[in-house]
Amino acid sequence: MKRRLLLVSNSTLHGGGYLEHCQQQIKDFFGKGVTRILFIPYALCDRDGYAKTARDKFNSLGYEVDSIHEASDPVEAVRNAQGIFIGGGNTFRLLKCLYDNSVLSEINKRVLQ
């Protein structure tokens, strides 16, 4: 069973911009086959602002971004995602929202594909 995860412990490195320090690893990980990424901004209260930050960065790397908080069906959004990027912040808020929106088990299934 092949599992593909890229774990990044922080979104900024002192003196750099959002995901600047790992943008090449992100591009290498997603490759050319992925054109759309599902962003999960549940760890912050300002989901719109967080999604805009992620969208701006990923757009500059050549990816379109859908934010799960804008989806009418979050579970279906995870099922159909070409790639998933989960933003950090408050881990307890993130986990609660993943459970509340019934997407944690679906993300697990996608990781195990």
mmCIF file of C-alpha atoms in Angstrom:
data_model
loop_
_atom_site.group_PDB
_atom_site.id
_atom_site.type_symbol
_atom_site.label_atom_id
_atom_site.label_comp_id
_atom_site.label_asym_id
_atom_site.label_seq_id
_atom_site.Cartn_x
_atom_site.Cartn_y
_atom_site.Cartn_z
ATOM 1 C CA MET A 1 0.000 0.000 0.000
ATOM 2 C CA LYS A 2 1.470 3.333 -1.073
ATOM 3 C CA ARG A 3 1.032 6.309 1.226
ATOM 4 C CA ARG A 4 1.934 9.783 0.097
ATOM 5 C CA LEU A 5 2.223 12.527 2.684
ATOM 6 C CA LEU A 6 4.238 15.709 2.797
ATOM 7 C CA LEU A 7 4.446 17.018 6.348
ATOM 8 C CA VAL A 8 5.476 20.640 6.876
ATOM 9 C CA SER A 9 5.751 21.814 10.463
ATOM 10 C CA ASN A 10 5.440 25.537 9.828
ATOM 11 C CA SER A 11 4.182 27.786 7.078
ATOM 12 C CA THR A 12 6.831 30.468 7.455
ATOM 13 C CA LEU A 13 10.514 30.459 8.189
ATOM 14 C CA HIS A 14 12.085 33.538 9.771
ATOM 15 C CA GLY A 15 12.594 36.146 7.078
ATOM 16 C CA GLY A 16 10.551 34.347 4.418
ATOM 17 C CA GLY A 17 7.019 34.401 3.104
ATOM 18 C CA TYR A 18 4.180 31.911 3.407
ATOM 19 C CA LEU A 19 5.443 28.425 2.399
ATOM 20 C CA GLU A 20 8.445 30.012 0.695
ATOM 21 C CA HIS A 21 10.903 27.695 2.440
ATOM 22 C CA CYS A 22 9.173 24.540 1.158
ATOM 23 C CA GLN A 23 7.600 25.569 -2.130
ATOM 24 C CA GLN A 24 9.933 23.379 -4.196
ATOM 25 C CA GLN A 25 9.092 20.354 -2.055
ATOM 26 C CA ILE A 26 5.387 21.099 -2.529
ATOM 27 C CA LYS A 27 5.834 21.265 -6.305
ATOM 28 C CA ASP A 28 7.889 18.066 -6.302
ATOM 29 C CA PHE A 29 5.318 16.291 -4.142
ATOM 30 C CA PHE A 30 2.227 17.239 -6.150
ATOM 31 C CA GLY A 31 4.039 17.041 -9.476
ATOM 32 C CA LYS A 32 2.542 17.974 -12.811
ATOM 33 C CA GLY A 33 -0.424 15.593 -12.505
ATOM 34 C CA VAL A 34 -2.121 17.680 -9.823
ATOM 35 C CA THR A 35 -3.641 20.972 -10.935
ATOM 36 C CA ARG A 36 -6.185 21.567 -8.135
ATOM 37 C CA ILE A 37 -5.630 21.388 -4.403
ATOM 38 C CA LEU A 38 -8.237 21.218 -1.676
ATOM 39 C CA PHE A 39 -7.237 23.506 1.178
ATOM 40 C CA ILE A 40 -8.510 22.802 4.690
ATOM 41 C CA PRO A 41 -8.372 26.017 6.793
ATOM 42 C CA TYR A 42 -10.224 24.666 9.844
ATOM 43 C CA ALA A 43 -7.393 25.405 12.310
ATOM 44 C CA LEU A 44 -7.967 29.185 12.176
ATOM 45 C CA CYS A 45 -11.089 31.260 12.848
ATOM 46 C CA ASP A 46 -10.613 33.462 9.767
ATOM 47 C CA ARG A 47 -11.111 30.757 7.168
ATOM 48 C CA ASP A 48 -11.696 33.203 4.324
ATOM 49 C CA GLY A 49 -8.451 35.045 5.033
ATOM 50 C CA TYR A 50 -6.510 31.815 5.482
ATOM 51 C CA ALA A 51 -7.915 30.424 2.238
ATOM 52 C CA LYS A 52 -6.917 33.611 0.410
ATOM 53 C CA THR A 53 -3.352 33.332 1.717
ATOM 54 C CA ALA A 54 -3.118 29.701 0.622
ATOM 55 C CA ARG A 55 -4.845 30.380 -2.703
ATOM 56 C CA ASP A 56 -2.452 33.222 -3.528
ATOM 57 C CA LYS A 57 0.580 31.055 -2.770
ATOM 58 C CA PHE A 58 -0.609 27.940 -4.565
ATOM 59 C CA ASN A 59 -1.772 29.990 -7.566
ATOM 60 C CA SER A 60 1.756 31.391 -7.816
ATOM 61 C CA LEU A 61 3.025 27.791 -7.924
ATOM 62 C CA GLY A 62 0.607 26.904 -10.731
ATOM 63 C CA TYR A 63 -2.219 25.266 -8.760
ATOM 64 C CA GLU A 64 -5.883 26.147 -8.457
ATOM 65 C CA VAL A 65 -7.243 25.992 -4.903
ATOM 66 C CA ASP A 66 -10.651 25.029 -3.580
ATOM 67 C CA SER A 67 -11.246 25.641 0.113
ATOM 68 C CA ILE A 68 -13.255 23.001 1.927
ATOM 69 C CA HIS A 69 -15.135 25.596 3.976
ATOM 70 C CA GLU A 70 -16.662 26.920 0.730
ATOM 71 C CA ALA A 71 -17.808 23.471 -0.434
ATOM 72 C CA SER A 72 -21.482 22.517 -0.217
ATOM 73 C CA ASP A 73 -20.419 18.939 0.605
ATOM 74 C CA PRO A 74 -17.062 18.748 2.418
ATOM 75 C CA VAL A 75 -16.914 14.936 2.280
ATOM 76 C CA GLU A 76 -17.420 14.951 -1.477
ATOM 77 C CA ALA A 77 -14.787 17.675 -1.809
ATOM 78 C CA VAL A 78 -12.258 15.384 -0.100
ATOM 79 C CA ARG A 79 -13.300 12.427 -2.266
ATOM 80 C CA ASN A 80 -12.802 14.423 -5.455
ATOM 81 C CA ALA A 81 -9.623 16.268 -4.480
ATOM 82 C CA GLN A 82 -6.518 15.778 -6.612
ATOM 83 C CA GLY A 83 -4.403 16.900 -3.664
ATOM 84 C CA ILE A 84 -5.122 18.005 -0.098
ATOM 85 C CA PHE A 85 -3.308 20.638 1.951
ATOM 86 C CA ILE A 86 -4.284 21.076 5.597
ATOM 87 C CA GLY A 87 -3.335 24.418 7.100
ATOM 88 C CA GLY A 88 -2.037 24.631 10.645
ATOM 89 C CA GLY A 89 -3.041 26.690 13.634
ATOM 90 C CA ASN A 90 -5.098 25.532 16.593
ATOM 91 C CA THR A 91 -4.880 21.730 16.537
ATOM 92 C CA PHE A 92 -7.938 21.297 18.755
ATOM 93 C CA ARG A 93 -10.064 23.530 16.498
ATOM 94 C CA LEU A 94 -8.780 21.659 13.444
ATOM 95 C CA LEU A 95 -9.618 18.231 14.831
ATOM 96 C CA LYS A 96 -13.058 19.330 16.063
ATOM 97 C CA CYS A 97 -13.949 20.750 12.648
ATOM 98 C CA LEU A 98 -12.653 17.650 10.860
ATOM 99 C CA TYR A 99 -14.948 15.532 13.041
ATOM 100 C CA ASP A 100 -17.886 17.978 12.869
ATOM 101 C CA ASN A 101 -17.729 17.929 9.060
ATOM 102 C CA SER A 102 -17.238 14.140 8.909
ATOM 103 C CA VAL A 103 -14.099 14.429 6.800
ATOM 104 C CA LEU A 104 -11.418 12.863 9.011
ATOM 105 C CA SER A 105 -12.191 9.286 7.967
ATOM 106 C CA GLU A 106 -12.432 10.356 4.323
ATOM 107 C CA ILE A 107 -9.002 11.997 4.489
ATOM 108 C CA ASN A 108 -7.662 8.796 6.039
ATOM 109 C CA LYS A 109 -9.090 6.778 3.133
ATOM 110 C CA ARG A 110 -7.452 9.124 0.623
ATOM 111 C CA VAL A 111 -4.068 8.843 2.350
ATOM 112 C CA LEU A 112 -4.285 5.060 2.174
ATOM 113 C CA GLN A 113 -5.137 5.005 -1.562
#
